[in-house]
PDB file of C-alpha atoms in Angstrom:
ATOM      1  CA  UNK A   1       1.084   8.036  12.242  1.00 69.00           C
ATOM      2  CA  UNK A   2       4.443   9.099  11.479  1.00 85.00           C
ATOM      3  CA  UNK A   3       5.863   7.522   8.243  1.00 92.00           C
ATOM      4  CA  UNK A   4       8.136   5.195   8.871  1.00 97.00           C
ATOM      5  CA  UNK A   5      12.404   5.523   8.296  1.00 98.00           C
ATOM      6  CA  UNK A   6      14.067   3.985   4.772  1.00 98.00           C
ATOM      7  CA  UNK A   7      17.336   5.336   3.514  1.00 98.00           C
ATOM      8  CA  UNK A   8      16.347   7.092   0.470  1.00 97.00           C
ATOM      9  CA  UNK A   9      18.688   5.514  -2.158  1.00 97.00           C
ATOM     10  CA  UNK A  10      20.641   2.144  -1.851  1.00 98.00           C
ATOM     11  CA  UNK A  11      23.107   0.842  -5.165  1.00 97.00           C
ATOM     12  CA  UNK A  12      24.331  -2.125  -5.698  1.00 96.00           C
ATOM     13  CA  UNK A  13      26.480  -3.902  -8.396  1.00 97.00           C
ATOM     14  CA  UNK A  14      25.134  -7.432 -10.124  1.00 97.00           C
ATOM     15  CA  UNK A  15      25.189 -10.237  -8.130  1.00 97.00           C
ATOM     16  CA  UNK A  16      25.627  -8.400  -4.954  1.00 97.00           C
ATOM     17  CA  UNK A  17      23.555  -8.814  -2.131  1.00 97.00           C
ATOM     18  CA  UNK A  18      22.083  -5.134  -0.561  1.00 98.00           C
ATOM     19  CA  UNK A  19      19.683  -4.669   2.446  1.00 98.00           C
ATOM     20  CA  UNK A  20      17.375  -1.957   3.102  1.00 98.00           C
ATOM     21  CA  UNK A  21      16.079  -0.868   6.287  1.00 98.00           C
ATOM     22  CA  UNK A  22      12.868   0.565   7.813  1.00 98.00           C
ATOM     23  CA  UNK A  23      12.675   2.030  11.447  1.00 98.00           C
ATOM     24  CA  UNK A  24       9.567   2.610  13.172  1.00 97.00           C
ATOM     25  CA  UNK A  25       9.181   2.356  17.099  1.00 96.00           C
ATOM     26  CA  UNK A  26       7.547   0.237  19.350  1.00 95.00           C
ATOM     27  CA  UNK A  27       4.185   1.047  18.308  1.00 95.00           C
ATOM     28  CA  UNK A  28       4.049  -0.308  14.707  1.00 96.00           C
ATOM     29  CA  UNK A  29       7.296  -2.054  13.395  1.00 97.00           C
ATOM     30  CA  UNK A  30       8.765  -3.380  17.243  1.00 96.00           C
ATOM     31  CA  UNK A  31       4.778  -4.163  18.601  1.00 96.00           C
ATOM     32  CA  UNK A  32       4.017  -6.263  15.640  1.00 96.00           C
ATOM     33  CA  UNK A  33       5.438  -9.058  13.083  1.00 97.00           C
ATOM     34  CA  UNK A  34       3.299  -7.167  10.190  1.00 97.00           C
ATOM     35  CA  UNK A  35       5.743  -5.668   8.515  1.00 98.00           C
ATOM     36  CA  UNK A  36       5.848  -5.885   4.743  1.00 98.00           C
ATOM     37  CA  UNK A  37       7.527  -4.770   1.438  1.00 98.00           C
ATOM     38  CA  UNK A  38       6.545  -3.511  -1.722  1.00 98.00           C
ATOM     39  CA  UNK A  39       8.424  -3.034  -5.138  1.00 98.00           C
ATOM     40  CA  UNK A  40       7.056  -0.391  -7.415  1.00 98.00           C
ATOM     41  CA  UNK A  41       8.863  -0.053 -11.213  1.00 98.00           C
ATOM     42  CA  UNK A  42       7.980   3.180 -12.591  1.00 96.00           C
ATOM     43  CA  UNK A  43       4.406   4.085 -13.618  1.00 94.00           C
ATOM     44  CA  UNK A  44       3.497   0.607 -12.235  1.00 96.00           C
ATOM     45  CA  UNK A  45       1.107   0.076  -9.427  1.00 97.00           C
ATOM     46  CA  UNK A  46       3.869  -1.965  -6.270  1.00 97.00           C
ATOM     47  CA  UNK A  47       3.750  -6.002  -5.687  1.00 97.00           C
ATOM     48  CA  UNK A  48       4.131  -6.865  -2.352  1.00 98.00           C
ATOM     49  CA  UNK A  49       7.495  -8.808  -1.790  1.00 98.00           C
ATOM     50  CA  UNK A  50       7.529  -9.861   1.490  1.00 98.00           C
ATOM     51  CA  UNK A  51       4.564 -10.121   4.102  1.00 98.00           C
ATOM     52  CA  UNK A  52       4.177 -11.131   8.055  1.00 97.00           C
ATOM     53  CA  UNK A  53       8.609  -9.574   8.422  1.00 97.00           C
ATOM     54  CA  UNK A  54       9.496 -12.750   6.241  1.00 98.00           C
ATOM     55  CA  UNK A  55       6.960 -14.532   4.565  1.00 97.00           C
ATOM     56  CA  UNK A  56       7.608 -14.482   0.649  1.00 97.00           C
ATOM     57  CA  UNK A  57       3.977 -14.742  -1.291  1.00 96.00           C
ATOM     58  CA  UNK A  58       4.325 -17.088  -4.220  1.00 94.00           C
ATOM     59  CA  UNK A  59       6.094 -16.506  -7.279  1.00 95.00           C
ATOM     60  CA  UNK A  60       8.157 -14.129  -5.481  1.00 97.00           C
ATOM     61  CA  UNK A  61      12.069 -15.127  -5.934  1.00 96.00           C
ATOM     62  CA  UNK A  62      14.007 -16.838  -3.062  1.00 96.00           C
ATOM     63  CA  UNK A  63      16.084 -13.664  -3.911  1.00 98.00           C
ATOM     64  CA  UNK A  64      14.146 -11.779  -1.602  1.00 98.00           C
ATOM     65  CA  UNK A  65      14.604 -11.858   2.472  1.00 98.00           C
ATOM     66  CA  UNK A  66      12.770 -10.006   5.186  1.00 98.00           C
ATOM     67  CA  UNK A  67      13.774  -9.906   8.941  1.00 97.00           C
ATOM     68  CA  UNK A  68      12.978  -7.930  11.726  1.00 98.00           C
ATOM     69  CA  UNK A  69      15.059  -6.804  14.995  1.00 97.00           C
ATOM     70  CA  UNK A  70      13.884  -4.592  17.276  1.00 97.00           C
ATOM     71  CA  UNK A  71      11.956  -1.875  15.872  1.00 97.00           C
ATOM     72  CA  UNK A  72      14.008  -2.016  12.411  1.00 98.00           C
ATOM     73  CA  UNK A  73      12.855  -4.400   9.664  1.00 98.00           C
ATOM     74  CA  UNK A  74      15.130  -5.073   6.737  1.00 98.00           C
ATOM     75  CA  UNK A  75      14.508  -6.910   3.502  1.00 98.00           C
ATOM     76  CA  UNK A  76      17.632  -8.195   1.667  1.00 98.00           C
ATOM     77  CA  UNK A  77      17.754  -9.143  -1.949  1.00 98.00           C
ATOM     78  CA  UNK A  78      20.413 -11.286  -2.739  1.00 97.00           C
ATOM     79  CA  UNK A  79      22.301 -12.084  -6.467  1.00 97.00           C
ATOM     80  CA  UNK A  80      21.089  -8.770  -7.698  1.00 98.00           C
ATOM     81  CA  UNK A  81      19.821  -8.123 -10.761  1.00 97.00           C
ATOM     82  CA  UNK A  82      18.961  -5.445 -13.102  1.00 97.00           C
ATOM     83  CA  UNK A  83      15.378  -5.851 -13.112  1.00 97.00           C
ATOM     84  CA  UNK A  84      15.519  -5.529  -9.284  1.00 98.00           C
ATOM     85  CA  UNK A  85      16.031  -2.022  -9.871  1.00 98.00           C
ATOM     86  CA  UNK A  86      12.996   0.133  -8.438  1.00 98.00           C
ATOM     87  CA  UNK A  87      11.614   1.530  -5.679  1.00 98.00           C
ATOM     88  CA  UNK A  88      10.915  -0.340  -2.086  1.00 98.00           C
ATOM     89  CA  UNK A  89       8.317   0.488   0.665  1.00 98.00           C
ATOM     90  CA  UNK A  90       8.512  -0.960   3.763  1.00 98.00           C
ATOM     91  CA  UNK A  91       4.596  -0.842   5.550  1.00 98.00           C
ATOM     92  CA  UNK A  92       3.731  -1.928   9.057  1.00 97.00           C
ATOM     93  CA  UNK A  93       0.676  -2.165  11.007  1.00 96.00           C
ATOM     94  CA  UNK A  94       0.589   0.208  13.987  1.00 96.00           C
ATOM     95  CA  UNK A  95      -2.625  -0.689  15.969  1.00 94.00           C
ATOM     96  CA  UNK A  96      -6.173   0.476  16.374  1.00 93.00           C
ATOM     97  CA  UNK A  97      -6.714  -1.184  12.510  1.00 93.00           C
ATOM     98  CA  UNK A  98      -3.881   1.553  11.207  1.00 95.00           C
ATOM     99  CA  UNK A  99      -1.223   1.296   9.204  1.00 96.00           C
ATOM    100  CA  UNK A 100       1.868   3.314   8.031  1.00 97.00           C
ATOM    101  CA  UNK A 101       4.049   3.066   4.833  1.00 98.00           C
ATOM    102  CA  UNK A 102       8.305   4.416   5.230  1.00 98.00           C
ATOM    103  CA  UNK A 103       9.340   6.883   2.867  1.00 97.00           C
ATOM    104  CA  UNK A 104      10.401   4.394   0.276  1.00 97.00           C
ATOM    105  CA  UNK A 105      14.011   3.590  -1.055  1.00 98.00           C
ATOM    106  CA  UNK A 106      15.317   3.866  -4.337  1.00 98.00           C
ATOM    107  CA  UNK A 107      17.680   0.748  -5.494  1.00 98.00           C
ATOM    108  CA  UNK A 108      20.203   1.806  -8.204  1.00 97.00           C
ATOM    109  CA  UNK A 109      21.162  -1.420  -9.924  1.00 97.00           C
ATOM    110  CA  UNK A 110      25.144  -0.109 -11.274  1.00 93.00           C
TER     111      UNK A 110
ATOM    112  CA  UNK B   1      -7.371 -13.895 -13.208  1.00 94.00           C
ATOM    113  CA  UNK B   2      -7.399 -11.315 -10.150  1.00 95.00           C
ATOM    114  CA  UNK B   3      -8.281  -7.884 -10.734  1.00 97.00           C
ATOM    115  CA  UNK B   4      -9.105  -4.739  -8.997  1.00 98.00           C
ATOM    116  CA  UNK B   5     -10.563  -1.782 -11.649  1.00 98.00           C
ATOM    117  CA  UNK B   6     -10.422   1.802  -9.795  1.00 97.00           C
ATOM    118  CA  UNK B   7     -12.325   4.378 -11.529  1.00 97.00           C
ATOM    119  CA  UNK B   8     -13.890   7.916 -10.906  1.00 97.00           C
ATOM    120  CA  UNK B   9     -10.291   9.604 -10.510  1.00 97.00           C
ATOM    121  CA  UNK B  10     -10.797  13.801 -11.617  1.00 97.00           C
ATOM    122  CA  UNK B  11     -10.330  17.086 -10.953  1.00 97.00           C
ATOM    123  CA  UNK B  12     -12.802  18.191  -8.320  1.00 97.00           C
ATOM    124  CA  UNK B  13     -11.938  21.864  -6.522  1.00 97.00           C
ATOM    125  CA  UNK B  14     -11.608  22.323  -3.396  1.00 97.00           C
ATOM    126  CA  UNK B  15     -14.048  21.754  -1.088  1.00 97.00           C
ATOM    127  CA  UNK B  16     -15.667  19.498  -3.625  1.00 98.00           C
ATOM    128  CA  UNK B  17     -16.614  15.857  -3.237  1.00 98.00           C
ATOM    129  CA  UNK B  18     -15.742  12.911  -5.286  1.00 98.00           C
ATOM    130  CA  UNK B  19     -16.598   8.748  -5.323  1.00 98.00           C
ATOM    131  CA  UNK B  20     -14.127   6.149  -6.211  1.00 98.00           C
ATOM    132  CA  UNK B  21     -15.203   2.716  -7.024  1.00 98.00           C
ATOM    133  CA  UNK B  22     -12.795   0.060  -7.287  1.00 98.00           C
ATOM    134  CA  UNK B  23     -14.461  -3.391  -9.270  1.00 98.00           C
ATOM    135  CA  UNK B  24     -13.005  -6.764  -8.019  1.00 98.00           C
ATOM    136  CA  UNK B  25     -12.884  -9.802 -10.025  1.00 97.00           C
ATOM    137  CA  UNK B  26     -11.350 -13.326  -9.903  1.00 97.00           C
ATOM    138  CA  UNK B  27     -11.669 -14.115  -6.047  1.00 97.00           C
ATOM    139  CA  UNK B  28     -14.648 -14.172  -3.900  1.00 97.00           C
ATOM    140  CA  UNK B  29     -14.772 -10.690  -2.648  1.00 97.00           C
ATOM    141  CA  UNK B  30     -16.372 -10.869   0.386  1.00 97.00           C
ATOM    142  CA  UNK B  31     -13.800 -13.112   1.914  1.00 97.00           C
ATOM    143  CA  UNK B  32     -11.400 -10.619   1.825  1.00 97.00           C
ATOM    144  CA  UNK B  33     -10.599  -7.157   3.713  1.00 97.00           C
ATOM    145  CA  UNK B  34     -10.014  -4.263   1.659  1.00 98.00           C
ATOM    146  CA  UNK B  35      -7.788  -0.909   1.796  1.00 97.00           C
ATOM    147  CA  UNK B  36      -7.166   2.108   0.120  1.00 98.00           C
ATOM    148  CA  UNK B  37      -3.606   3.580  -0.419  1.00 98.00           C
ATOM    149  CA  UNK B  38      -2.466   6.691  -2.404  1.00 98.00           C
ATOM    150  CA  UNK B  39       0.707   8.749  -3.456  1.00 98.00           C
ATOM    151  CA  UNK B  40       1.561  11.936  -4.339  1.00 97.00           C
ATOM    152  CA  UNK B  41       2.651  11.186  -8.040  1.00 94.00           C
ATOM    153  CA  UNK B  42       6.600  11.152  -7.533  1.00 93.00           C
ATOM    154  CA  UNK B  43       6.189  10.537  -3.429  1.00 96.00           C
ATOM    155  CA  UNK B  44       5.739   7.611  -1.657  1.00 96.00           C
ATOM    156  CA  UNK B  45       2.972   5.425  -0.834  1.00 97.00           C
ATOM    157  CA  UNK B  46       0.052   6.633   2.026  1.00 98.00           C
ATOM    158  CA  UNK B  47      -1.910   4.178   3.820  1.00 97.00           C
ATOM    159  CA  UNK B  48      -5.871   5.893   3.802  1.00 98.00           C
ATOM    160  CA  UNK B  49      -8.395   3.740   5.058  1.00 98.00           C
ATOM    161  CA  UNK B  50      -9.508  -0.286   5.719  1.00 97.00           C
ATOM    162  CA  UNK B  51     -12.174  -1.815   5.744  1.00 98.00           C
ATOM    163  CA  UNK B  52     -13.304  -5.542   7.188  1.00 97.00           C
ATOM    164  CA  UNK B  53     -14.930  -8.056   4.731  1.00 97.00           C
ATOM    165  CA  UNK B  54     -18.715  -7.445   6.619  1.00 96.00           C
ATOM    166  CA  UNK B  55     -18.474  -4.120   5.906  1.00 96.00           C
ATOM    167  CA  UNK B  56     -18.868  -3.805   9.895  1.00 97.00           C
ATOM    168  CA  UNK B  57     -15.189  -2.769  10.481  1.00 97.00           C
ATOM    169  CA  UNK B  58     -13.417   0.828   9.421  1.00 98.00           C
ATOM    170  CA  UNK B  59     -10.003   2.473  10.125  1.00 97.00           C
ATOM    171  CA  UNK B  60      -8.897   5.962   8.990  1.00 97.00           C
ATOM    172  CA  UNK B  61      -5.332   7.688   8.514  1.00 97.00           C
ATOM    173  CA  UNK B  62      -5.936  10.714  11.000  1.00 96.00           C
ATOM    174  CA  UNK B  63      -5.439  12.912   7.955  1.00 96.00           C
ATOM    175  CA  UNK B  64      -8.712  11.755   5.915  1.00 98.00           C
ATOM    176  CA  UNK B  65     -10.835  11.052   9.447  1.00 97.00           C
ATOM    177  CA  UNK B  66     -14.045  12.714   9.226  1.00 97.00           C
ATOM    178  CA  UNK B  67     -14.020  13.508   5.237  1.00 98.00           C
ATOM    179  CA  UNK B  68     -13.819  10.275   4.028  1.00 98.00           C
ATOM    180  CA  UNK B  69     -15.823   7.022   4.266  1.00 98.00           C
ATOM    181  CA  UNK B  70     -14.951   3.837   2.981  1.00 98.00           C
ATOM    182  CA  UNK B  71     -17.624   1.200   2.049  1.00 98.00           C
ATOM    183  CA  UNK B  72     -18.264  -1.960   0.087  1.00 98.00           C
ATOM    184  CA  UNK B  73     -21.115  -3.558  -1.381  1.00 98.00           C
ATOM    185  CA  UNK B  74     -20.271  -7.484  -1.576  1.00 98.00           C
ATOM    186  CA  UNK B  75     -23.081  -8.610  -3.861  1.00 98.00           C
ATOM    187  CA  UNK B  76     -21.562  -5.530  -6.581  1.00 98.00           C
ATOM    188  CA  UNK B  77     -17.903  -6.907  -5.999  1.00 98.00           C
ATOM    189  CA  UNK B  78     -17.220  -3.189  -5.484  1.00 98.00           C
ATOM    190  CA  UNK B  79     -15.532  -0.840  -2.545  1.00 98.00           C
ATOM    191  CA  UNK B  80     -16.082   2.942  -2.812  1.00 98.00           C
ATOM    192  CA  UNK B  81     -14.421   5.681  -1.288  1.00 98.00           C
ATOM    193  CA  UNK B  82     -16.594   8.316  -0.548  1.00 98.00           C
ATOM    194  CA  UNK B  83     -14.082  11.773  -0.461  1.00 98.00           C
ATOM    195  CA  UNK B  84     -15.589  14.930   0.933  1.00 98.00           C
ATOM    196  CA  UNK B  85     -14.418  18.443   1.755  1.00 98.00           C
ATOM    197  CA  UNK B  86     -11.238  17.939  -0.576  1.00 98.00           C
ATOM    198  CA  UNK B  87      -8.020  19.949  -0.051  1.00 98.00           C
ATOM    199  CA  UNK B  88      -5.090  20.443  -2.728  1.00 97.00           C
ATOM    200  CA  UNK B  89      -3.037  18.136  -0.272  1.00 97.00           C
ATOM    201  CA  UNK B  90      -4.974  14.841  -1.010  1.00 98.00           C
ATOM    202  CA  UNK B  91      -4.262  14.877  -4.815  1.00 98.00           C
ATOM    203  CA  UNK B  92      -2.766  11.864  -5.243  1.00 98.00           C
ATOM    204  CA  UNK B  93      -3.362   8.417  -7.125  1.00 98.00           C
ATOM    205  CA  UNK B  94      -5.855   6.193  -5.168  1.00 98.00           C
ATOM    206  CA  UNK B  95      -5.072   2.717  -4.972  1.00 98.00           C
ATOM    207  CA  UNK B  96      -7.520  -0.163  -4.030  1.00 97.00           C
ATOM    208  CA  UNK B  97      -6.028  -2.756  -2.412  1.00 98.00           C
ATOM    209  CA  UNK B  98      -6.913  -6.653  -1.117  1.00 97.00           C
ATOM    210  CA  UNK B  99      -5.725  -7.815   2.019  1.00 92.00           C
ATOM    211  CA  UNK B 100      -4.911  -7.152   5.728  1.00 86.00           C
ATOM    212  CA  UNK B 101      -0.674  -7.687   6.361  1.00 84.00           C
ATOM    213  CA  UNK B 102      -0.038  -8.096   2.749  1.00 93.00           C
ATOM    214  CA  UNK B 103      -1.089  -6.298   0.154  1.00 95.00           C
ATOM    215  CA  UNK B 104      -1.777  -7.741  -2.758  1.00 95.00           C
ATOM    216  CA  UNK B 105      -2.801  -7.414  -5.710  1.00 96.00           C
ATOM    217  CA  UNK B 106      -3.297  -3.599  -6.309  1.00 97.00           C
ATOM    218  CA  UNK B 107      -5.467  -1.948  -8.775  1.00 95.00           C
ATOM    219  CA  UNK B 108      -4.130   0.200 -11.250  1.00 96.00           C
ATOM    220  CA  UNK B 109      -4.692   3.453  -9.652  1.00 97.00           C
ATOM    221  CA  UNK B 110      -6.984   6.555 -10.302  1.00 98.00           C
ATOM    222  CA  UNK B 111      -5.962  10.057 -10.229  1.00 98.00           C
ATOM    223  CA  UNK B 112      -7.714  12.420  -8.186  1.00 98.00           C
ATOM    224  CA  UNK B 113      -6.421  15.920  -8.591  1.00 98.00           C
ATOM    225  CA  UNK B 114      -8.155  19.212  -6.604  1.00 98.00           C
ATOM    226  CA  UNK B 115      -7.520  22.498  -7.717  1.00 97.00           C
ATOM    227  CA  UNK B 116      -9.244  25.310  -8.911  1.00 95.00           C
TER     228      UNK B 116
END
């Protein structure tokens, strides 16, 4: 149940569009299309984002994008905006009814 | 409105044992699986345990196998974690959580802190 690889810090200016990635193996992220994201502001409890590699729940903005290749999944938020500024865990499931989180990524709106 | 309430967060030393309860309101409960996720404030987020909507079904991070139990009692609207044989390294915030491949909604967390 090893955690699961996100670049630690990602930036982007306004309006930009920035992708962050999560790499597992072949036994969670590449064995199964449950991958999904969380944003967490700080001292707030995270709101999932994206669900099933690119389902978006509702209420969630179009702004958000998940995809999957391989045993990296990415989620892209495009038109950035300052609000989108916050942390971002990518989770998958990785059999036997387990499930891992990555490290979590820290988006720097400039 | 959907809600999750965690509670029964402390300091407990180690060794020690400690409940959480997490109170669910606004959906009908025992349709749904539940989960239990914590971080170390500061770190990142650390998937601890599942549970199906019976009851019947359990899953454990290897790090918590054996010292904790999850449970749920669906005519209470409530799922516990039962946390035994504590160590400094699980002092974290414990969040309840509904769902299976998406999590969603999260309680609000409770802080469980061992030390002496």
């Amino acid at each position: 149940q090893s955690a699961l690889t996100q670049p630690a810090s990602v930036s982007g200016s306004p309006g930009q569009s920035i992708t962050i990635s999560c790499t597992g193996t072949s036994s969670d992220v590449g064995g199964y299309d449950y991958v999904s994201w969380y944003q967490q502001h700080p001292g707030k409890a995270p709101k999932l984002m994206i669900y099933d590699v690119s389902k978006r729940p509702s209420g969630v903005s179009n702004r958000f994008s998940g995809s999957k290749s391989g045993n990296t999944a990415s989620l892209t938020i495009s038109g950035l905006q300052a609000e989108d500024e916050a942390d971002y865990y990518c989770c998958s499931y990785a059999g036997g009814g387990t499930f891992v989180f990555g490290g979590g990524t820290k988006l720097t709106v400039l | 409105e959907v809600q999750l309430v965690e509670s029964g967060g402390g300091l407990v030393q180690p060794g020690g044992s400690l409940r959480l309860s997490c109170a669910a309101s606004g959906f009908t409960f025992s349709n749904y699986w539940m989960q239990w996720v914590r971080q170390v404030p500061g770190k990142g987020l650390v998937w601890v345990s599942r549970i199906s909507s019976d009851g019947s079904d359990t899953t454990y991070a290897d790090s918590v196998k054996g010292r904790f139990t999850i449970s749920r009692d669906n005519a209470k609207n409530t799922l516990y974690l039962q946390m035994n044989s504590l160590r400094a390294e699980d002092t974290a915030v414990y969040y309840c959580v509904r769902g299976v491949n998406g999590l969603d909604p999260w309680g609000q967390g409770t802080l469980v802190t061992v030390s002496s």
